[in-house]
mmCIF file of C-alpha atoms and ligand atoms in Angstrom:
data_model
loop_
_atom_site.group_PDB
_atom_site.id
_atom_site.type_symbol
_atom_site.label_atom_id
_atom_site.label_comp_id
_atom_site.label_asym_id
_atom_site.label_seq_id
_atom_site.Cartn_x
_atom_site.Cartn_y
_atom_site.Cartn_z
ATOM 1 C CA MET A 1133 15.794 -22.657 -23.114
ATOM 2 C CA SER A 1134 12.229 -21.389 -23.425
ATOM 3 C CA GLN A 1135 11.307 -19.518 -20.262
ATOM 4 C CA HIS A 1136 7.626 -19.704 -21.106
ATOM 5 C CA ALA A 1137 7.574 -23.464 -20.661
ATOM 6 C CA ILE A 1138 8.792 -23.288 -17.060
ATOM 7 C CA SER A 1139 6.423 -22.556 -14.175
ATOM 8 C CA PRO A 1140 7.976 -20.256 -11.604
ATOM 9 C CA ARG A 1141 9.026 -21.628 -8.232
ATOM 10 C CA ILE A 1142 8.924 -19.522 -5.092
ATOM 11 C CA ALA A 1143 11.811 -19.111 -2.652
ATOM 12 C CA ARG A 1144 10.195 -18.053 0.621
ATOM 13 C CA ALA A 1145 12.071 -16.698 3.663
ATOM 14 C CA PRO A 1146 10.390 -15.479 6.873
ATOM 15 C CA GLY A 1147 11.272 -12.467 9.001
ATOM 16 C CA ARG A 1148 12.215 -12.925 12.633
ATOM 17 C CA VAL A 1149 11.654 -11.511 16.061
ATOM 18 C CA ASN A 1150 13.998 -12.127 18.959
ATOM 19 C CA LEU A 1151 12.260 -12.739 22.293
ATOM 20 C CA ILE A 1152 15.410 -12.288 24.386
ATOM 21 C CA GLY A 1153 19.211 -12.355 23.980
ATOM 22 C CA ASP A 1154 20.363 -9.340 22.016
ATOM 23 C CA HIS A 1155 23.921 -8.346 21.194
ATOM 24 C CA THR A 1156 25.176 -11.729 22.343
ATOM 25 C CA ASP A 1157 25.448 -13.592 19.025
ATOM 26 C CA TYR A 1158 28.725 -12.070 17.804
ATOM 27 C CA THR A 1159 30.532 -13.291 20.932
ATOM 28 C CA GLY A 1160 29.193 -16.814 20.457
ATOM 29 C CA GLY A 1161 26.429 -16.279 23.015
ATOM 30 C CA LEU A 1162 22.820 -17.356 23.475
ATOM 31 C CA VAL A 1163 19.706 -15.956 21.774
ATOM 32 C CA PHE A 1164 16.013 -16.908 21.664
ATOM 33 C CA PRO A 1165 14.443 -15.841 18.347
ATOM 34 C CA MET A 1166 11.559 -17.181 16.276
ATOM 35 C CA ALA A 1167 10.870 -17.055 12.544
ATOM 36 C CA VAL A 1168 7.557 -15.221 12.044
ATOM 37 C CA ASP A 1169 4.646 -15.250 9.620
ATOM 38 C CA ARG A 1170 5.823 -12.373 7.454
ATOM 39 C CA TRP A 1171 7.715 -13.416 4.365
ATOM 40 C CA THR A 1172 9.880 -12.381 1.466
ATOM 41 C CA ASP A 1173 8.952 -14.360 -1.651
ATOM 42 C CA ILE A 1174 10.980 -14.587 -4.847
ATOM 43 C CA ARG A 1175 8.982 -16.004 -7.744
ATOM 44 C CA PHE A 1176 11.678 -17.164 -10.161
ATOM 45 C CA THR A 1177 12.666 -19.179 -13.203
ATOM 46 C CA PRO A 1178 16.199 -20.165 -14.319
ATOM 47 C CA HIS A 1179 18.199 -17.622 -16.295
ATOM 48 C CA ASP A 1180 21.792 -16.949 -17.312
ATOM 49 C CA ARG A 1181 22.076 -13.832 -15.080
ATOM 50 C CA VAL A 1182 20.477 -12.686 -11.804
ATOM 51 C CA GLU A 1183 17.655 -10.343 -12.772
ATOM 52 C CA LEU A 1184 15.200 -9.281 -10.078
ATOM 53 C CA THR A 1185 12.525 -6.676 -9.677
ATOM 54 C CA SER A 1186 10.880 -5.820 -6.366
ATOM 55 C CA ALA A 1187 7.390 -4.535 -5.699
ATOM 56 C CA ASP A 1188 8.933 -2.226 -3.071
ATOM 57 C CA GLU A 1189 11.860 -0.832 -5.089
ATOM 58 C CA THR A 1190 11.945 1.456 -8.094
ATOM 59 C CA ASP A 1191 15.058 0.093 -9.767
ATOM 60 C CA PRO A 1192 15.626 -3.525 -10.786
ATOM 61 C CA VAL A 1193 18.785 -5.513 -10.093
ATOM 62 C CA SER A 1194 20.692 -7.095 -12.962
ATOM 63 C CA LEU A 1195 23.895 -8.965 -12.170
ATOM 64 C CA PRO A 1196 26.283 -11.400 -13.836
ATOM 65 C CA LEU A 1197 27.066 -14.681 -12.051
ATOM 66 C CA GLN A 1198 30.612 -13.542 -11.372
ATOM 67 C CA ILE A 1199 30.735 -10.693 -8.822
ATOM 68 C CA ASP A 1200 34.014 -9.438 -7.406
ATOM 69 C CA ASP A 1201 32.871 -6.507 -5.279
ATOM 70 C CA PRO A 1202 29.223 -6.402 -4.096
ATOM 71 C CA THR A 1203 29.706 -2.997 -2.444
ATOM 72 C CA VAL A 1204 29.856 -1.160 -5.788
ATOM 73 C CA VAL A 1205 26.542 -2.580 -7.013
ATOM 74 C CA SER A 1206 23.550 -0.290 -7.386
ATOM 75 C CA PRO A 1207 20.729 0.129 -6.517
ATOM 76 C CA THR A 1208 21.476 -0.315 -2.789
ATOM 77 C CA TRP A 1209 19.221 -3.337 -2.332
ATOM 78 C CA GLY A 1210 21.192 -5.033 -5.108
ATOM 79 C CA LYS A 1211 24.269 -5.124 -2.838
ATOM 80 C CA TYR A 1212 22.562 -7.784 -0.677
ATOM 81 C CA VAL A 1213 21.718 -9.863 -3.740
ATOM 82 C CA ALA A 1214 25.277 -9.365 -5.033
ATOM 83 C CA GLY A 1215 26.721 -10.399 -1.655
ATOM 84 C CA VAL A 1216 24.971 -13.763 -1.957
ATOM 85 C CA VAL A 1217 25.992 -14.209 -5.602
ATOM 86 C CA SER A 1218 29.636 -13.432 -4.817
ATOM 87 C CA GLU A 1219 29.731 -15.835 -1.844
ATOM 88 C CA MET A 1220 27.799 -18.594 -3.587
ATOM 89 C CA LYS A 1221 29.268 -18.480 -7.079
ATOM 90 C CA PRO A 1222 26.138 -20.147 -8.528
ATOM 91 C CA LEU A 1223 26.296 -22.119 -11.760
ATOM 92 C CA ARG A 1224 22.977 -20.735 -12.971
ATOM 93 C CA GLY A 1225 21.096 -17.494 -12.465
ATOM 94 C CA ILE A 1226 17.447 -16.558 -12.025
ATOM 95 C CA THR A 1227 14.963 -14.052 -13.306
ATOM 96 C CA GLY A 1228 12.166 -13.172 -10.950
ATOM 97 C CA THR A 1229 10.049 -10.825 -8.897
ATOM 98 C CA ILE A 1230 10.219 -10.126 -5.181
ATOM 99 C CA SER A 1231 7.401 -9.270 -2.838
ATOM 100 C CA THR A 1232 7.519 -9.010 0.925
ATOM 101 C CA THR A 1233 5.277 -8.551 3.951
ATOM 102 C CA ILE A 1234 8.279 -7.840 6.216
ATOM 103 C CA PRO A 1235 8.634 -4.109 6.902
ATOM 104 C CA ILE A 1236 11.778 -3.018 5.045
ATOM 105 C CA GLY A 1237 14.450 -1.599 7.342
ATOM 106 C CA GLY A 1238 12.084 -2.121 10.272
ATOM 107 C CA GLY A 1239 14.178 -4.377 12.476
ATOM 108 C CA MET A 1240 12.496 -7.661 11.488
ATOM 109 C CA SER A 1241 15.374 -8.841 9.305
ATOM 110 C CA SER A 1242 14.127 -7.855 5.869
ATOM 111 C CA SER A 1243 17.651 -7.829 4.385
ATOM 112 C CA HIS A 1244 18.509 -11.213 5.909
ATOM 113 C CA ALA A 1245 15.290 -12.747 4.570
ATOM 114 C CA LEU A 1246 16.150 -11.371 1.125
ATOM 115 C CA GLU A 1247 19.625 -12.941 1.273
ATOM 116 C CA VAL A 1248 18.331 -16.335 2.376
ATOM 117 C CA ALA A 1249 15.592 -16.323 -0.298
ATOM 118 C CA VAL A 1250 18.137 -15.374 -2.992
ATOM 119 C CA ALA A 1251 20.457 -18.213 -1.938
ATOM 120 C CA LEU A 1252 17.611 -20.750 -2.096
ATOM 121 C CA ALA A 1253 16.444 -19.442 -5.468
ATOM 122 C CA LEU A 1254 20.011 -19.779 -6.755
ATOM 123 C CA GLY A 1255 19.928 -23.469 -5.821
ATOM 124 C CA PHE A 1256 21.682 -23.501 -2.437
ATOM 125 C CA ALA A 1257 21.816 -27.095 -1.268
ATOM 126 C CA GLY A 1258 23.410 -27.431 2.165
ATOM 127 C CA THR A 1259 22.455 -27.463 5.824
ATOM 128 C CA ALA A 1260 20.641 -24.647 7.631
ATOM 129 C CA VAL A 1261 23.904 -23.780 9.415
ATOM 130 C CA GLU A 1262 25.746 -23.553 6.084
ATOM 131 C CA LEU A 1263 22.960 -21.408 4.627
ATOM 132 C CA ALA A 1264 23.147 -19.115 7.654
ATOM 133 C CA GLN A 1265 26.936 -18.862 7.442
ATOM 134 C CA LEU A 1266 26.903 -18.095 3.711
ATOM 135 C CA THR A 1267 24.245 -15.403 4.005
ATOM 136 C CA GLN A 1268 25.901 -13.900 7.100
ATOM 137 C CA ARG A 1269 29.126 -13.497 5.072
ATOM 138 C CA ALA A 1270 27.054 -11.984 2.246
ATOM 139 C CA GLU A 1271 25.437 -9.489 4.629
ATOM 140 C CA ASN A 1272 28.753 -8.512 6.238
ATOM 141 C CA LEU A 1273 30.290 -8.020 2.791
ATOM 142 C CA ALA A 1274 27.362 -6.065 1.359
ATOM 143 C CA SER A 1275 26.663 -3.809 4.337
ATOM 144 C CA GLY A 1276 30.138 -3.512 5.835
ATOM 145 C CA VAL A 1277 28.534 -4.122 9.264
ATOM 146 C CA PRO A 1278 29.967 -7.080 11.258
ATOM 147 C CA THR A 1279 26.562 -8.509 12.249
ATOM 148 C CA GLY A 1280 26.243 -11.917 13.896
ATOM 149 C CA ILE A 1281 24.542 -15.096 12.724
ATOM 150 C CA MET A 1282 21.283 -15.088 14.722
ATOM 151 C CA ASP A 1283 18.982 -13.652 12.079
ATOM 152 C CA GLN A 1284 20.045 -15.777 9.126
ATOM 153 C CA PHE A 1285 20.146 -18.904 11.316
ATOM 154 C CA VAL A 1286 16.580 -18.548 12.607
ATOM 155 C CA ILE A 1287 15.311 -17.595 9.145
ATOM 156 C CA ALA A 1288 16.919 -20.774 7.779
ATOM 157 C CA ALA A 1289 16.019 -23.099 10.652
ATOM 158 C CA GLY A 1290 12.729 -21.802 12.139
ATOM 159 C CA VAL A 1291 10.286 -24.357 13.569
ATOM 160 C CA ALA A 1292 6.516 -23.656 13.514
ATOM 161 C CA GLY A 1293 5.050 -23.045 16.967
ATOM 162 C CA HIS A 1294 8.496 -22.779 18.565
ATOM 163 C CA ALA A 1295 11.116 -20.228 19.458
ATOM 164 C CA LEU A 1296 14.708 -21.431 19.100
ATOM 165 C CA LEU A 1297 17.149 -21.529 21.979
ATOM 166 C CA MET A 1298 20.208 -20.891 19.831
ATOM 167 C CA ASP A 1299 23.842 -21.246 20.786
ATOM 168 C CA CYS A 1300 25.723 -18.942 18.422
ATOM 169 C CA GLY A 1301 29.082 -20.443 19.424
ATOM 170 C CA ALA A 1302 28.292 -24.130 18.929
ATOM 171 C CA LEU A 1303 25.774 -23.246 16.153
ATOM 172 C CA THR A 1304 23.097 -25.494 17.621
ATOM 173 C CA ILE A 1305 19.388 -24.925 18.167
ATOM 174 C CA THR A 1306 16.884 -26.337 20.629
ATOM 175 C CA PRO A 1307 13.271 -25.597 19.628
ATOM 176 C CA VAL A 1308 11.157 -24.602 22.655
ATOM 177 C CA PRO A 1309 7.347 -24.657 22.201
ATOM 178 C CA LEU A 1310 5.560 -21.355 22.757
ATOM 179 C CA PRO A 1311 2.923 -21.697 25.485
ATOM 180 C CA ASP A 1312 -0.752 -21.756 24.415
ATOM 181 C CA GLY A 1313 -2.935 -18.727 25.065
ATOM 182 C CA ILE A 1314 -0.085 -16.258 24.670
ATOM 183 C CA ASP A 1315 0.447 -13.661 21.957
ATOM 184 C CA VAL A 1316 3.838 -12.437 20.796
ATOM 185 C CA VAL A 1317 3.185 -8.872 19.660
ATOM 186 C CA VAL A 1318 5.565 -6.713 17.652
ATOM 187 C CA GLN A 1319 5.258 -2.942 17.562
ATOM 188 C CA PHE A 1320 7.110 -1.022 14.901
ATOM 189 C CA ILE A 1321 8.896 2.044 16.308
ATOM 190 C CA ALA A 1322 11.146 3.521 13.622
ATOM 191 C CA HIS A 1323 12.948 2.708 10.386
ATOM 192 C CA ARG A 1324 16.635 2.232 10.857
ATOM 193 C CA THR A 1325 19.741 0.795 9.285
ATOM 194 C CA LEU A 1326 22.668 -0.675 11.189
ATOM 195 C CA VAL A 1327 24.967 0.819 8.526
ATOM 196 C CA GLY A 1328 26.591 3.856 10.136
ATOM 197 C CA SER A 1329 25.074 3.011 13.560
ATOM 198 C CA ALA A 1330 27.079 2.213 16.701
ATOM 199 C CA TYR A 1331 26.590 -1.533 16.040
ATOM 200 C CA ALA A 1332 30.194 -1.934 14.836
ATOM 201 C CA ASP A 1333 31.426 -0.008 17.909
ATOM 202 C CA ARG A 1334 29.629 -2.499 20.142
ATOM 203 C CA VAL A 1335 31.292 -5.407 18.323
ATOM 204 C CA ALA A 1336 34.683 -3.693 18.824
ATOM 205 C CA GLU A 1337 33.960 -3.023 22.514
ATOM 206 C CA CYS A 1338 33.158 -6.708 23.057
ATOM 207 C CA ALA A 1339 36.389 -7.670 21.288
ATOM 208 C CA ALA A 1340 38.266 -5.300 23.629
ATOM 209 C CA ALA A 1341 36.601 -6.960 26.641
ATOM 210 C CA GLU A 1342 37.599 -10.401 25.350
ATOM 211 C CA ARG A 1343 41.226 -9.321 24.957
ATOM 212 C CA GLU A 1344 41.203 -8.558 28.678
ATOM 213 C CA ILE A 1345 39.189 -11.400 30.185
ATOM 214 C CA GLY A 1346 38.844 -14.049 27.452
ATOM 215 C CA PRO A 1347 35.624 -15.241 25.751
ATOM 216 C CA LEU A 1348 32.556 -13.472 27.151
ATOM 217 C CA ARG A 1349 30.637 -16.694 26.701
ATOM 218 C CA ASN A 1350 32.692 -18.254 29.502
ATOM 219 C CA ALA A 1351 32.999 -15.144 31.664
ATOM 220 C CA SER A 1352 31.243 -14.493 34.977
ATOM 221 C CA ALA A 1353 29.896 -11.195 36.294
ATOM 222 C CA THR A 1354 32.899 -11.060 38.631
ATOM 223 C CA ASP A 1355 35.276 -11.444 35.662
ATOM 224 C CA THR A 1356 33.718 -8.415 33.955
ATOM 225 C CA GLU A 1357 34.241 -6.248 37.058
ATOM 226 C CA ALA A 1358 38.001 -6.466 36.461
ATOM 227 C CA ILE A 1359 37.753 -4.708 33.076
ATOM 228 C CA VAL A 1360 39.590 -1.380 33.292
ATOM 229 C CA ASP A 1361 37.612 0.777 30.839
ATOM 230 C CA ALA A 1362 34.194 1.674 32.298
ATOM 231 C CA VAL A 1363 32.341 1.588 28.952
ATOM 232 C CA VAL A 1364 33.817 -1.767 27.935
ATOM 233 C CA ARG A 1365 33.023 -3.079 31.424
ATOM 234 C CA ARG A 1366 29.345 -2.140 31.040
ATOM 235 C CA ARG A 1367 29.112 -3.763 27.595
ATOM 236 C CA ALA A 1368 30.634 -6.997 28.909
ATOM 237 C CA ALA A 1369 28.352 -6.986 31.962
ATOM 238 C CA HIS A 1370 25.330 -6.818 29.633
ATOM 239 C CA VAL A 1371 26.505 -9.735 27.493
ATOM 240 C CA VAL A 1372 27.286 -12.033 30.432
ATOM 241 C CA ALA A 1373 23.975 -11.332 32.177
ATOM 242 C CA GLU A 1374 21.997 -11.551 28.913
ATOM 243 C CA ASN A 1375 23.349 -15.043 28.178
ATOM 244 C CA GLN A 1376 22.057 -16.179 31.574
ATOM 245 C CA ARG A 1377 18.703 -14.447 30.985
ATOM 246 C CA VAL A 1378 18.252 -16.459 27.769
ATOM 247 C CA LEU A 1379 18.661 -19.733 29.682
ATOM 248 C CA ASP A 1380 16.309 -18.557 32.427
ATOM 249 C CA PHE A 1381 13.755 -17.373 29.853
ATOM 250 C CA ALA A 1382 13.792 -20.722 28.036
ATOM 251 C CA GLN A 1383 13.214 -22.409 31.398
ATOM 252 C CA ALA A 1384 10.339 -20.024 32.188
ATOM 253 C CA MET A 1385 8.699 -20.700 28.814
ATOM 254 C CA ARG A 1386 8.998 -24.455 29.276
ATOM 255 C CA GLY A 1387 7.446 -24.164 32.738
ATOM 256 C CA ARG A 1388 4.830 -21.634 31.576
ATOM 257 C CA ASP A 1389 6.077 -19.180 34.169
ATOM 258 C CA LEU A 1390 5.008 -16.129 32.187
ATOM 259 C CA ARG A 1391 5.561 -13.670 35.013
ATOM 260 C CA ASP A 1392 9.183 -14.706 35.227
ATOM 261 C CA ALA A 1393 9.518 -14.618 31.424
ATOM 262 C CA GLY A 1394 8.125 -11.068 31.420
ATOM 263 C CA ARG A 1395 10.421 -9.981 34.238
ATOM 264 C CA LEU A 1396 13.423 -11.278 32.264
ATOM 265 C CA MET A 1397 12.307 -9.388 29.122
ATOM 266 C CA LEU A 1398 12.124 -6.147 31.083
ATOM 267 C CA ALA A 1399 15.522 -6.775 32.684
ATOM 268 C CA SER A 1400 16.955 -7.377 29.203
ATOM 269 C CA HIS A 1401 15.508 -4.091 27.972
ATOM 270 C CA VAL A 1402 16.916 -2.143 30.922
ATOM 271 C CA SER A 1403 20.333 -3.692 30.313
ATOM 272 C CA LEU A 1404 20.249 -2.858 26.582
ATOM 273 C CA ARG A 1405 19.148 0.678 27.485
ATOM 274 C CA ASP A 1406 21.577 1.424 30.309
ATOM 275 C CA LEU A 1407 24.598 -0.871 29.895
ATOM 276 C CA TYR A 1408 24.630 -1.491 26.141
ATOM 277 C CA GLU A 1409 23.056 1.786 24.985
ATOM 278 C CA THR A 1410 21.265 0.441 21.923
ATOM 279 C CA SER A 1411 17.737 1.564 22.791
ATOM 280 C CA THR A 1412 16.082 4.878 21.920
ATOM 281 C CA PRO A 1413 13.715 7.113 23.936
ATOM 282 C CA ALA A 1414 10.822 6.056 21.659
ATOM 283 C CA MET A 1415 11.578 2.370 22.279
ATOM 284 C CA ASP A 1416 11.900 3.010 26.036
ATOM 285 C CA SER A 1417 8.519 4.698 26.259
ATOM 286 C CA ALA A 1418 6.845 1.998 24.141
ATOM 287 C CA VAL A 1419 8.243 -0.699 26.443
ATOM 288 C CA GLU A 1420 7.235 1.226 29.561
ATOM 289 C CA HIS A 1421 3.714 1.717 28.228
ATOM 290 C CA LEU A 1422 3.324 -1.906 27.159
ATOM 291 C CA ALA A 1423 4.583 -3.183 30.500
ATOM 292 C CA SER A 1424 1.965 -1.100 32.334
ATOM 293 C CA LEU A 1425 -0.976 -2.696 30.475
ATOM 294 C CA PRO A 1426 -3.074 -5.462 32.018
ATOM 295 C CA GLY A 1427 -2.409 -8.855 30.463
ATOM 296 C CA VAL A 1428 1.117 -7.928 29.332
ATOM 297 C CA TYR A 1429 3.878 -9.974 30.992
ATOM 298 C CA GLY A 1430 6.878 -8.149 29.554
ATOM 299 C CA ALA A 1431 8.256 -6.134 26.649
ATOM 300 C CA ARG A 1432 11.636 -5.147 25.274
ATOM 301 C CA MET A 1433 13.471 -3.749 22.310
ATOM 302 C CA THR A 1434 14.316 -6.533 19.875
ATOM 303 C CA GLY A 1435 17.195 -6.986 17.449
ATOM 304 C CA GLY A 1436 20.011 -4.567 16.789
ATOM 305 C CA GLY A 1437 18.269 -1.508 18.248
ATOM 306 C CA PHE A 1438 18.774 2.165 17.377
ATOM 307 C CA GLY A 1439 15.178 1.981 16.091
ATOM 308 C CA GLY A 1440 13.315 -0.998 14.685
ATOM 309 C CA CYS A 1441 10.764 -2.833 16.824
ATOM 310 C CA VAL A 1442 9.768 -3.727 20.347
ATOM 311 C CA VAL A 1443 8.250 -7.088 21.264
ATOM 312 C CA ALA A 1444 5.767 -7.941 24.012
ATOM 313 C CA LEU A 1445 4.449 -11.142 25.551
ATOM 314 C CA ALA A 1446 0.772 -10.906 26.477
ATOM 315 C CA ASP A 1447 -2.356 -12.942 27.168
ATOM 316 C CA ALA A 1448 -3.942 -13.792 23.801
ATOM 317 C CA GLY A 1449 -6.186 -11.029 22.484
ATOM 318 C CA THR A 1450 -5.139 -8.350 24.982
ATOM 319 C CA LEU A 1451 -2.979 -6.216 22.698
ATOM 320 C CA THR A 1452 -4.559 -4.858 19.552
ATOM 321 C CA ASP A 1453 -1.936 -2.206 18.839
ATOM 322 C CA GLY A 1454 0.793 -4.017 16.864
ATOM 323 C CA TRP A 1455 1.207 -7.271 14.946
ATOM 324 C CA VAL A 1456 0.473 -10.575 16.592
ATOM 325 C CA VAL A 1457 3.134 -12.840 15.070
ATOM 326 C CA HIS A 1458 3.232 -16.630 14.952
ATOM 327 C CA ALA A 1459 6.287 -18.863 14.841
ATOM 328 C CA VAL A 1460 6.713 -20.518 11.436
ATOM 329 C CA ASP A 1461 9.070 -22.919 9.672
ATOM 330 C CA GLY A 1462 12.283 -21.624 8.140
ATOM 331 C CA ALA A 1463 12.978 -20.710 4.510
ATOM 332 C CA HIS A 1464 11.987 -23.155 1.791
ATOM 333 C CA ILE A 1465 11.128 -23.549 -1.876
ATOM 334 C CA ILE A 1466 7.468 -23.759 -2.881
ATOM 335 C CA GLU A 1467 6.988 -25.832 -6.035
ATOM 336 C CA PRO A 1468 4.389 -24.775 -8.625
ATOM 337 C CA ASP A 1469 0.983 -26.524 -8.465
HETATM 338 C C1 GLA B 396 21.089 -7.495 14.405
HETATM 339 C C2 GLA B 396 22.163 -8.451 13.886
HETATM 340 C C3 GLA B 396 22.208 -9.734 14.717
HETATM 341 C C4 GLA B 396 22.273 -9.459 16.201
HETATM 342 C C5 GLA B 396 21.218 -8.431 16.600
HETATM 343 C C6 GLA B 396 21.359 -8.023 18.051
HETATM 344 O O1 GLA B 396 19.812 -8.029 14.210
HETATM 345 O O2 GLA B 396 21.928 -8.788 12.539
HETATM 346 O O3 GLA B 396 23.302 -10.521 14.298
HETATM 347 O O4 GLA B 396 23.559 -9.044 16.580
HETATM 348 O O5 GLA B 396 21.290 -7.258 15.797
HETATM 349 O O6 GLA B 396 21.088 -9.104 18.867
#
């Protein structure tokens, strides 16, 4: 086949920011993320292998279509590509170039966007839920971290102008329009990776809680008080309260009750800081500062924590320090002109 005759297509996957509901997805809980206007693009043509270069990486990735163990692939970013290839077992490969406006390792889901874009470029043809499930397995395999499905699901299923009330147990989404006149602002705090972080410990602590009191999704605050181990009890208390905060936040957004939405964001941050212990002093002071500014309704750490980003909800135009992000549609293929 002559490659020169084929115009490249673009597989485009957005980053994400989560407005509320963190560390709830891996117990089938509720989250409220949006896909945002920062993207990873793969400009590709068909090929018999998977050959990719990235504007942000020194070394290219070159892989066969048959991958047994993605964890031994180098360079490191190639593991995420290999994870998708090994889960998808594509019939054809691609050759292409990657560029991104998502900060890499910055807590806005750069690796998940890469995985979703790779799957689309390799010809994935299923539902958004199936795309999310496949790329979640790829991520877990490649990174060794048992992350949940929120990020890949919102990247696959984002709806412009809306955040998604997402049920990570039933795998359903309800788009909720973002109120007019409001900015969602993301501030980058620190690079981080969940590999080697306490993320996996938190997943294990939730599993321990569930062995004692059953699914956290169905548990009440009173149920969590019966948990014997004090650390596990605190983790479970966060998850149960955070699920309720997501529902209350969605209600506040629908009713344009921004004060209540902001109050819930701050309560979520305090819970992630004190009960779940996934915040950092730098994230705490950023949130405290943001919350003290006029026109800001609320702020919180967002995503996995241990670094990454904080997010704030503010009157449009009030915050100039950070990125104003807009909710966009999920990942898709852009055909050549
Ligand atoms: C990371 C994971 C998600 C989710 C968040 C915390 O972003 O990839 O699955 O667990 O942390 O809410």
